[in-house]
Each structure stands twice: as C-alpha cells, then as structure tokens.
C-alpha cells in the first residue's frame, strides 16, 4: 500500500480534470456549466499540487496533502449542495460524479489520518 495514496490522488486529479472538461463541453455536449468547469479545474490543480507534495517527501508533505484533500472535499460538498437546491447541472452524471468524488476524497483523508508516521510514497 506504499503508493496507494499517490494512486488515489492521481485518480482524483484526473476525475476532476475530466469533469472540468465535460462542463467545458469538450467531452459531452449538453453538460456545459461555466462555474462547475472553473471549480473542478481549480480542485484538480490543488489535488495535483497535493500529489506533488507527497512526492517531495518533506516534513510538510502530509499536511499539504491533507489540505488538498480537504479543499477538494469542501468544494465538492458545495457543488453537491448546489445540485441539491436546484442550482447548476441536474443530471444523473452529476449526481454519480459527485458521489464518487466525495467517496474518493473521504477515503484519501482517512488514509492520511491513519498513516501519520508512514511515508505516503514509500
């Protein structure tokens, strides 16, 4: 499980990038939403920085990774809330994507919380 959290970060980063491209209209037509596109692009970038911080294996790497996961989770919960109140996209794809995103982010946070002394990448 030495690189499990790195793989999780990579999956999350790609998922948010794909979601952003979808909301930009590059992957699926009819799912365009400018605010969601921007939010998901920012979250993807923050997760990528979290992944890079893990690779650096500095004393602050775990803290940076936790921040990245927490930021992404907060942003995703805001997105899920806007869907719940009827603002923004209301597709099945959005519901499923947000549920998967939340599940992955919570998994990453739990992994980081349980492995305080372990090096995330080795």
Short mmCIF file of C-alpha atoms in Angstrom, two decimals:
data_model
loop_
_atom_site.label_atom_id
_atom_site.label_comp_id
_atom_site.label_asym_id
_atom_site.label_seq_id
_atom_site.Cartn_x
_atom_site.Cartn_y
_atom_site.Cartn_z
CA UNK A 1 0.00 0.00 0.00
CA UNK A 2 3.06 2.26 -0.24
CA UNK A 3 1.85 4.18 -3.26
CA UNK A 4 -1.88 3.72 -2.72
CA UNK A 5 -2.48 7.30 -1.66
CA UNK A 6 -0.46 8.59 -4.62
CA UNK A 7 -2.58 6.49 -6.98
CA UNK A 8 -5.71 7.79 -5.26
CA UNK A 9 -4.52 11.39 -5.71
CA UNK A 10 -3.82 10.71 -9.38
CA UNK A 11 -7.28 9.22 -9.89
CA UNK A 12 -8.90 12.17 -8.12
CA UNK A 13 -6.88 14.69 -10.13
CA UNK A 14 -7.88 13.02 -13.40
CA UNK A 15 -11.53 12.73 -12.34
CA UNK A 16 -11.76 16.45 -11.61
CA UNK A 17 -9.94 17.33 -14.85
CA UNK A 18 -12.36 15.16 -16.83
CA UNK A 19 -15.33 16.70 -15.02
CA UNK A 20 -14.00 20.17 -15.82
CA UNK A 21 -13.56 19.28 -19.49
CA UNK A 22 -17.07 17.83 -19.52
CA UNK A 23 -18.51 21.06 -18.12
CA UNK A 24 -16.49 22.97 -20.72
CA UNK A 25 -18.27 20.96 -23.43
CA UNK A 26 -15.18 19.17 -24.70
CA UNK A 27 -16.21 15.64 -23.70
CA UNK A 28 -20.02 15.66 -23.69
CA UNK A 29 -22.31 18.23 -25.21
CA UNK A 30 -25.23 19.37 -23.12
CA UNK A 31 -23.32 19.33 -19.82
CA UNK A 32 -21.77 22.79 -20.13
CA UNK A 33 -21.64 24.82 -16.94
CA UNK A 34 -19.02 27.55 -16.58
CA UNK A 35 -18.91 27.77 -12.77
CA UNK A 36 -18.60 23.99 -12.37
CA UNK A 37 -15.88 23.91 -15.03
CA UNK A 38 -13.82 26.53 -13.19
CA UNK A 39 -14.34 24.97 -9.75
CA UNK A 40 -13.37 21.49 -10.94
CA UNK A 41 -10.29 22.82 -12.76
CA UNK A 42 -9.14 24.60 -9.59
CA UNK A 43 -9.76 21.49 -7.47
CA UNK A 44 -7.86 19.36 -9.99
CA UNK A 45 -4.89 21.75 -9.79
CA UNK A 46 -4.93 21.72 -5.98
CA UNK A 47 -5.02 17.91 -5.94
CA UNK A 48 -2.10 17.83 -8.38
CA UNK A 49 -0.14 20.08 -6.02
CA UNK A 50 -1.03 17.70 -3.17
CA UNK A 51 0.29 14.79 -5.21
CA UNK A 52 3.50 16.67 -5.99
CA UNK A 53 3.94 17.49 -2.30
CA UNK A 54 3.72 13.80 -1.46
CA UNK A 55 6.43 13.07 -3.97
CA UNK A 56 8.73 15.61 -2.33
CA UNK A 57 8.52 13.72 0.98
CA UNK A 58 9.13 16.82 3.11
CA UNK A 59 8.06 17.30 6.71
CA UNK A 60 5.07 19.30 5.47
CA UNK A 61 4.07 16.93 2.64
CA UNK A 62 1.37 15.09 4.60
CA UNK A 63 -0.10 18.39 5.82
CA UNK A 64 -0.19 19.73 2.27
CA UNK A 65 -1.87 16.53 1.07
CA UNK A 66 -4.49 16.77 3.82
CA UNK A 67 -5.11 20.41 2.89
CA UNK A 68 -5.54 19.48 -0.77
CA UNK A 69 -7.99 16.68 0.05
CA UNK A 70 -9.92 18.91 2.49
CA UNK A 71 -10.11 21.77 -0.02
CA UNK A 72 -11.37 19.38 -2.69
CA UNK A 73 -13.93 17.87 -0.32
CA UNK A 74 -15.23 21.27 0.74
CA UNK A 75 -15.55 22.38 -2.89
CA UNK A 76 -17.27 19.15 -3.84
CA UNK A 77 -19.73 19.43 -0.96
CA UNK A 78 -20.55 22.97 -2.12
CA UNK A 79 -21.16 21.56 -5.60
CA UNK A 80 -23.34 18.77 -4.22
CA UNK A 81 -25.29 21.33 -2.19
CA UNK A 82 -25.91 23.48 -5.27
CA UNK A 83 -27.19 20.40 -7.09
CA UNK A 84 -29.47 19.58 -4.13
CA UNK A 85 -31.01 23.06 -4.08
CA UNK A 86 -31.52 23.12 -7.84
CA UNK A 87 -28.67 25.38 -8.95
CA UNK A 88 -26.37 24.14 -11.68
CA UNK A 89 -26.44 20.87 -13.58
CA UNK A 90 -29.12 18.39 -12.54
CA UNK A 91 -28.09 15.28 -14.47
CA UNK A 92 -27.63 11.73 -13.29
CA UNK A 93 -23.99 12.04 -14.36
CA UNK A 94 -23.53 14.97 -11.95
CA UNK A 95 -25.12 13.07 -9.07
CA UNK A 96 -22.97 10.00 -9.63
CA UNK A 97 -19.79 12.00 -10.21
CA UNK A 98 -20.21 13.99 -7.01
CA UNK A 99 -20.91 10.83 -5.00
CA UNK A 100 -17.77 9.16 -6.38
CA UNK A 101 -15.70 12.29 -5.76
CA UNK A 102 -16.84 12.50 -2.14
CA UNK A 103 -16.16 8.80 -1.58
CA UNK A 104 -12.63 9.07 -3.01
CA UNK A 105 -11.80 12.23 -1.05
CA UNK A 106 -13.03 10.80 2.25
CA UNK A 107 -11.01 7.64 1.55
CA UNK A 108 -7.89 9.74 0.98
CA UNK A 109 -8.41 11.75 4.14
CA UNK A 110 -8.94 8.61 6.22
CA UNK A 111 -5.79 7.04 4.75
CA UNK A 112 -3.72 10.15 5.52
CA UNK A 113 -5.16 10.37 9.05
CA UNK A 114 -4.44 6.72 9.84
CA UNK A 115 -0.89 6.72 8.49
CA UNK A 116 0.65 9.65 10.34
CA UNK A 117 4.15 8.23 10.56
CA UNK A 118 4.27 6.36 7.28
CA UNK A 119 5.83 7.88 4.21
CA UNK A 120 2.98 8.17 1.69
CA UNK A 121 5.13 7.02 -1.23
CA UNK A 122 7.42 4.53 0.34
#
